[in-house]
PDB file of C-alpha atoms in Angstrom:
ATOM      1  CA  UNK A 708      78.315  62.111  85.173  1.00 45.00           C
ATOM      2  CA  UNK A 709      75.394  64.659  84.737  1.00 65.00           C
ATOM      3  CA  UNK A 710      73.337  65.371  88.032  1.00 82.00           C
ATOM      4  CA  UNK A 711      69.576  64.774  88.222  1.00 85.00           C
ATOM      5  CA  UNK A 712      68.737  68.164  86.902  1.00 84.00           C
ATOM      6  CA  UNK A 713      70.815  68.336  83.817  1.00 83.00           C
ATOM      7  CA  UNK A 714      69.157  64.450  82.843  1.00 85.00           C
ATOM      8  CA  UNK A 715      65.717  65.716  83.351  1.00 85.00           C
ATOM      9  CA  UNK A 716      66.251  69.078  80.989  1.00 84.00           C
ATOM     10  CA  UNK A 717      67.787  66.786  78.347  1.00 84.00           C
ATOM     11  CA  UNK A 718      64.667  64.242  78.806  1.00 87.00           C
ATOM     12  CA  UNK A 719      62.256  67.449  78.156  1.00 88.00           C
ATOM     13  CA  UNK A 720      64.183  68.291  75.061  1.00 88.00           C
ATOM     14  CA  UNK A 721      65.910  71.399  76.465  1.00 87.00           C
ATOM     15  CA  UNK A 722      69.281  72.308  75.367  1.00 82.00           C
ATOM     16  CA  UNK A 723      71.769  73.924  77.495  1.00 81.00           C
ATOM     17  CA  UNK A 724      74.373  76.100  76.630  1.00 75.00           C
ATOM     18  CA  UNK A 725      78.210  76.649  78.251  1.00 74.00           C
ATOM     19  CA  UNK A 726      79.480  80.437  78.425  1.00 67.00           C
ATOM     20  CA  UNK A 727      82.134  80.978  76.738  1.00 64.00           C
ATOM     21  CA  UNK A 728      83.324  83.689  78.738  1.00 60.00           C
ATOM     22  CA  UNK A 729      80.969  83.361  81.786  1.00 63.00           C
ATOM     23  CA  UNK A 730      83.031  86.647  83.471  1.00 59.00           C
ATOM     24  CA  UNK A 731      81.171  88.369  80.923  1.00 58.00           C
ATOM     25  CA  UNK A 732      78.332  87.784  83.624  1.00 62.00           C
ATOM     26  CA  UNK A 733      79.883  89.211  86.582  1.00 61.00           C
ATOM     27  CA  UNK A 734      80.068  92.570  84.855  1.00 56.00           C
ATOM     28  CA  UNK A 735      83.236  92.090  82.968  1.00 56.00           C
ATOM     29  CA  UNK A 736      82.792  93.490  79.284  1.00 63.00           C
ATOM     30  CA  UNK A 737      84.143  92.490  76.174  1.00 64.00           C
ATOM     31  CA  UNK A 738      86.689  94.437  74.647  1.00 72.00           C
ATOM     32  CA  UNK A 739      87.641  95.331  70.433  1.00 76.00           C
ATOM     33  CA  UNK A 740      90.398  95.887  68.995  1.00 83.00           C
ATOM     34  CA  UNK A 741      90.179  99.518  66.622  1.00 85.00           C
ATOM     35  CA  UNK A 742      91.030  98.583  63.361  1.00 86.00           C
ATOM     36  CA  UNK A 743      94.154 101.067  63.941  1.00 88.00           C
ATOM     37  CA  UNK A 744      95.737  99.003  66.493  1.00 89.00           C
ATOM     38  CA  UNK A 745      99.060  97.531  64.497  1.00 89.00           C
ATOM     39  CA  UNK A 746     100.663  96.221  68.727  1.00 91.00           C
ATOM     40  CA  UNK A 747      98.979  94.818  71.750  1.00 91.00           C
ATOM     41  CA  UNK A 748     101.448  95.155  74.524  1.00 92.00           C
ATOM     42  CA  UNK A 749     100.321  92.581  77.624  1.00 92.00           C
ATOM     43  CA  UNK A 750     101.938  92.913  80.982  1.00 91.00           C
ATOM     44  CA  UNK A 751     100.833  91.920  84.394  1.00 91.00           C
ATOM     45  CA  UNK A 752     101.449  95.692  85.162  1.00 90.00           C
ATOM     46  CA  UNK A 753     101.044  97.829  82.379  1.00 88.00           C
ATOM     47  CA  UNK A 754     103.918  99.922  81.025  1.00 90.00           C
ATOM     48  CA  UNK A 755     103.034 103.579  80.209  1.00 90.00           C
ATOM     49  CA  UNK A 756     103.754 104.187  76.604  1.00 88.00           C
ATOM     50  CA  UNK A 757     105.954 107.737  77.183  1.00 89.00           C
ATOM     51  CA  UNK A 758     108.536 105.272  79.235  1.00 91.00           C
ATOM     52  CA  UNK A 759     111.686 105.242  77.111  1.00 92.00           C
ATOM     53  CA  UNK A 760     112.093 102.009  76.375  1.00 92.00           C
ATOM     54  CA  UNK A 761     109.054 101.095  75.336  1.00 92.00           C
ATOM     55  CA  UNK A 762     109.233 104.124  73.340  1.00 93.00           C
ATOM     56  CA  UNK A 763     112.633 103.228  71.669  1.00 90.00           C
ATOM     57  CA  UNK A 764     110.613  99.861  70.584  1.00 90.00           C
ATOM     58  CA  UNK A 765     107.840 101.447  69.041  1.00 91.00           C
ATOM     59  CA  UNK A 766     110.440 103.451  67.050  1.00 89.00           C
ATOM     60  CA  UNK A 767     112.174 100.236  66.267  1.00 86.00           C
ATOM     61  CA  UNK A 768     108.540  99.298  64.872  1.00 87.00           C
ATOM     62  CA  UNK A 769     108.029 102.299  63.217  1.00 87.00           C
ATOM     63  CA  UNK A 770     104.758 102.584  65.524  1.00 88.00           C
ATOM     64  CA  UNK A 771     102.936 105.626  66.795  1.00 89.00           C
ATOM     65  CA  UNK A 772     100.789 105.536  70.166  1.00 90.00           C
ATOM     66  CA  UNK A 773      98.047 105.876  68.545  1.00 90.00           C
ATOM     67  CA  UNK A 774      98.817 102.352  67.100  1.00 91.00           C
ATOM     68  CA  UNK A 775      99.118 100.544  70.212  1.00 92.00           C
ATOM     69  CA  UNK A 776      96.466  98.747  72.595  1.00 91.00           C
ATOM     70  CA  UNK A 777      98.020  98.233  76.696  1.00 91.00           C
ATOM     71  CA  UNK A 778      96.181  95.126  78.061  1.00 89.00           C
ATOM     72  CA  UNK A 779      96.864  92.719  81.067  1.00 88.00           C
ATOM     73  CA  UNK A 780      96.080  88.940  80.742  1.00 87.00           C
ATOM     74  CA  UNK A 781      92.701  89.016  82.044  1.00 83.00           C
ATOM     75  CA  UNK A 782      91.790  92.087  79.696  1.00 83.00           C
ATOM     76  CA  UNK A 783      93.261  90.389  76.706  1.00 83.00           C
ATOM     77  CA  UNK A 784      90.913  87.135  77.575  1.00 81.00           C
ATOM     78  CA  UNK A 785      87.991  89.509  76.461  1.00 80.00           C
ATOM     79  CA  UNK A 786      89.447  89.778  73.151  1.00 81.00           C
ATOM     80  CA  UNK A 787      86.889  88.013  70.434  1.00 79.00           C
ATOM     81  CA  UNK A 788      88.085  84.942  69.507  1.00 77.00           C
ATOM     82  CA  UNK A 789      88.763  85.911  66.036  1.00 81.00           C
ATOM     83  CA  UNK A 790      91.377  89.115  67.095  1.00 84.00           C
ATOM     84  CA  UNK A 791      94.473  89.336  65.148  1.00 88.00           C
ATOM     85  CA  UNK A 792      97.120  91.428  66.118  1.00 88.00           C
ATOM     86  CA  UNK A 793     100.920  91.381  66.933  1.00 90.00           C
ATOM     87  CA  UNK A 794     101.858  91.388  70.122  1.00 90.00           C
ATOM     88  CA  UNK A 795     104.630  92.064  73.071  1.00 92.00           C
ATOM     89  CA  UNK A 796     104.486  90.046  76.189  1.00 92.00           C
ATOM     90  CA  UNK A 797     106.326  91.651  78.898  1.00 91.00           C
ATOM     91  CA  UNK A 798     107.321  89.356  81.444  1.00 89.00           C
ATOM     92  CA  UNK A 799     104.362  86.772  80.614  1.00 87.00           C
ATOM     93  CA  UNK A 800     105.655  83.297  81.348  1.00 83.00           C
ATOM     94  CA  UNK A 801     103.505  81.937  78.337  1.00 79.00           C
ATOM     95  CA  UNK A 802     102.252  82.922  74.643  1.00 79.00           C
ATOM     96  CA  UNK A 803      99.073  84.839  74.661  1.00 82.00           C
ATOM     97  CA  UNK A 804      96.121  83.324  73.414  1.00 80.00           C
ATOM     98  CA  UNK A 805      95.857  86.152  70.381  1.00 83.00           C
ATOM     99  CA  UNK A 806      96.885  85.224  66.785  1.00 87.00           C
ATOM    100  CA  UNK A 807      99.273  87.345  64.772  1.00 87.00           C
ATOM    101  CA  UNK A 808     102.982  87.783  65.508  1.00 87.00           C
ATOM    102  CA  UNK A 809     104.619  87.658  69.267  1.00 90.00           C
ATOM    103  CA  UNK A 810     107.373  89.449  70.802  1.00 91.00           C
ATOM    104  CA  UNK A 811     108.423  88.082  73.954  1.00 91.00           C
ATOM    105  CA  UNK A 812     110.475  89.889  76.449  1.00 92.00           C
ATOM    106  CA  UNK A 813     111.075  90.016  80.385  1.00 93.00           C
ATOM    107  CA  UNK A 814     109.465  92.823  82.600  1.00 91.00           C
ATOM    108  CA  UNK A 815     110.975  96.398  81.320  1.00 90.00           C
ATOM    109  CA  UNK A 816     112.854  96.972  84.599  1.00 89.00           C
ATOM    110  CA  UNK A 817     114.633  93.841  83.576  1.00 90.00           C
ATOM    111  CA  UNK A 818     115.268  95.174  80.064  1.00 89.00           C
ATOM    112  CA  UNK A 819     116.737  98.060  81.147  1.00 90.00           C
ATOM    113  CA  UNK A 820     119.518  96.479  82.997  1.00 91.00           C
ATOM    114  CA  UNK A 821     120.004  93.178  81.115  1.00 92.00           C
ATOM    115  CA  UNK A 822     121.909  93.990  77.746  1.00 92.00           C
ATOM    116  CA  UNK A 823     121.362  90.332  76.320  1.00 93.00           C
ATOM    117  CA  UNK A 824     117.194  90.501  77.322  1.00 92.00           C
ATOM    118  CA  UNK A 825     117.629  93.643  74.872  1.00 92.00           C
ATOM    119  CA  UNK A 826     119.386  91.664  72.089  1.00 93.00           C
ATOM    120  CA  UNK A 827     116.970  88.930  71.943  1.00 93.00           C
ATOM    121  CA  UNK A 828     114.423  91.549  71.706  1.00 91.00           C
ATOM    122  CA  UNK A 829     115.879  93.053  68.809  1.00 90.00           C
ATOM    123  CA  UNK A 830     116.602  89.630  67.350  1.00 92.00           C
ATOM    124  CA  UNK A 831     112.480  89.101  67.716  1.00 90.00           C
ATOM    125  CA  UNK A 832     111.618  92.140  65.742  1.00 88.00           C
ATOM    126  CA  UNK A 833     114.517  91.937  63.077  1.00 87.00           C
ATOM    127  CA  UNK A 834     112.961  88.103  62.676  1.00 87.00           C
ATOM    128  CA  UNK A 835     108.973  89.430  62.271  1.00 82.00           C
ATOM    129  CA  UNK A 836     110.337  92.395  60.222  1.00 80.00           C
ATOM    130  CA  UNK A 837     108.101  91.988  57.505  1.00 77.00           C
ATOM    131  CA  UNK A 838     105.016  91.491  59.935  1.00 74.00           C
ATOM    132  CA  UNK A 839     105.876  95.122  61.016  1.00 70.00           C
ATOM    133  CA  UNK A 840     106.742  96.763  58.365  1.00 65.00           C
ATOM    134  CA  UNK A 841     104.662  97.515  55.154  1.00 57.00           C
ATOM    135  CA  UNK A 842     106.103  98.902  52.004  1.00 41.00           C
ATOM    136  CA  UNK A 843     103.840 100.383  49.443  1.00 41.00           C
ATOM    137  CA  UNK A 844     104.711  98.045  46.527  1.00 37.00           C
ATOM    138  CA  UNK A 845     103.662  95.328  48.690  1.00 30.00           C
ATOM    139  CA  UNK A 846     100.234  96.442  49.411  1.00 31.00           C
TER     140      UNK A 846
END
């Protein structure tokens, strides 16, 4: 039910408006993608992008650094609507609300010791190959 005030400012005519991303108030900004960035990687605690692994994977990708965007949850909600990118959740118990391909894997310190967490990563990219990779006659 509305309160008083919000009947009286529709009786006057007013319109109101709901925030979309009302942080943006609290002196949260929003945040682009550069139309270089081919991977967001999202983790509660960001991985540095010189740790092996993660390395190895961008190989696997055939991905520089240069290429790649680190954001946590709450950073990727400041994403416009309209991003597109593809994406590796580390550890994230759900999809991420960004369109484009997803790669989901646990935490890396569970990657490094879990030999079937690996596989399934592997499976992932081997699936979304063509997301990945461009060849020129496809351009």
């Amino acid at each position: 039910m509305s309160s008083r005030r919000d009947w009286l400012l529709q009786q006057m005519g007013i319109t109101q408006y709901t925030l979309r991303r009302p942080r943006a108030l609290q002196g949260e900004i929003a945040v682009t993608l550069p139309a270089e960035i081919r991977l967001v990687i999202v983790a509660e605690t960001p991985p540095v992008l010189n740790d092996p692994l993660v390395m190895d994977v961008l190989r696997a990708l055939n991905l520089h650094e240069p290429q790649v965007q680190i954001f946590t949850p709450a950073q990727l909600m400041m994403l416009p609507d309209d991003a597109r990118c593809a994406s590796w959740c580390l550890g994230l118990d759900a999809p991420v609300p960004l369109a484009g391909t997803q790669l989901a894997s646990p935490l890396l310190a569970e990657l490094y010791h879990n030999a079937d967490a690996k596989r399934a990563l592997w499976l992932q990219i081997c699936q979304h190959e063509s997301d990945f990779f461009t060849h020129p006659e496809r351009s």
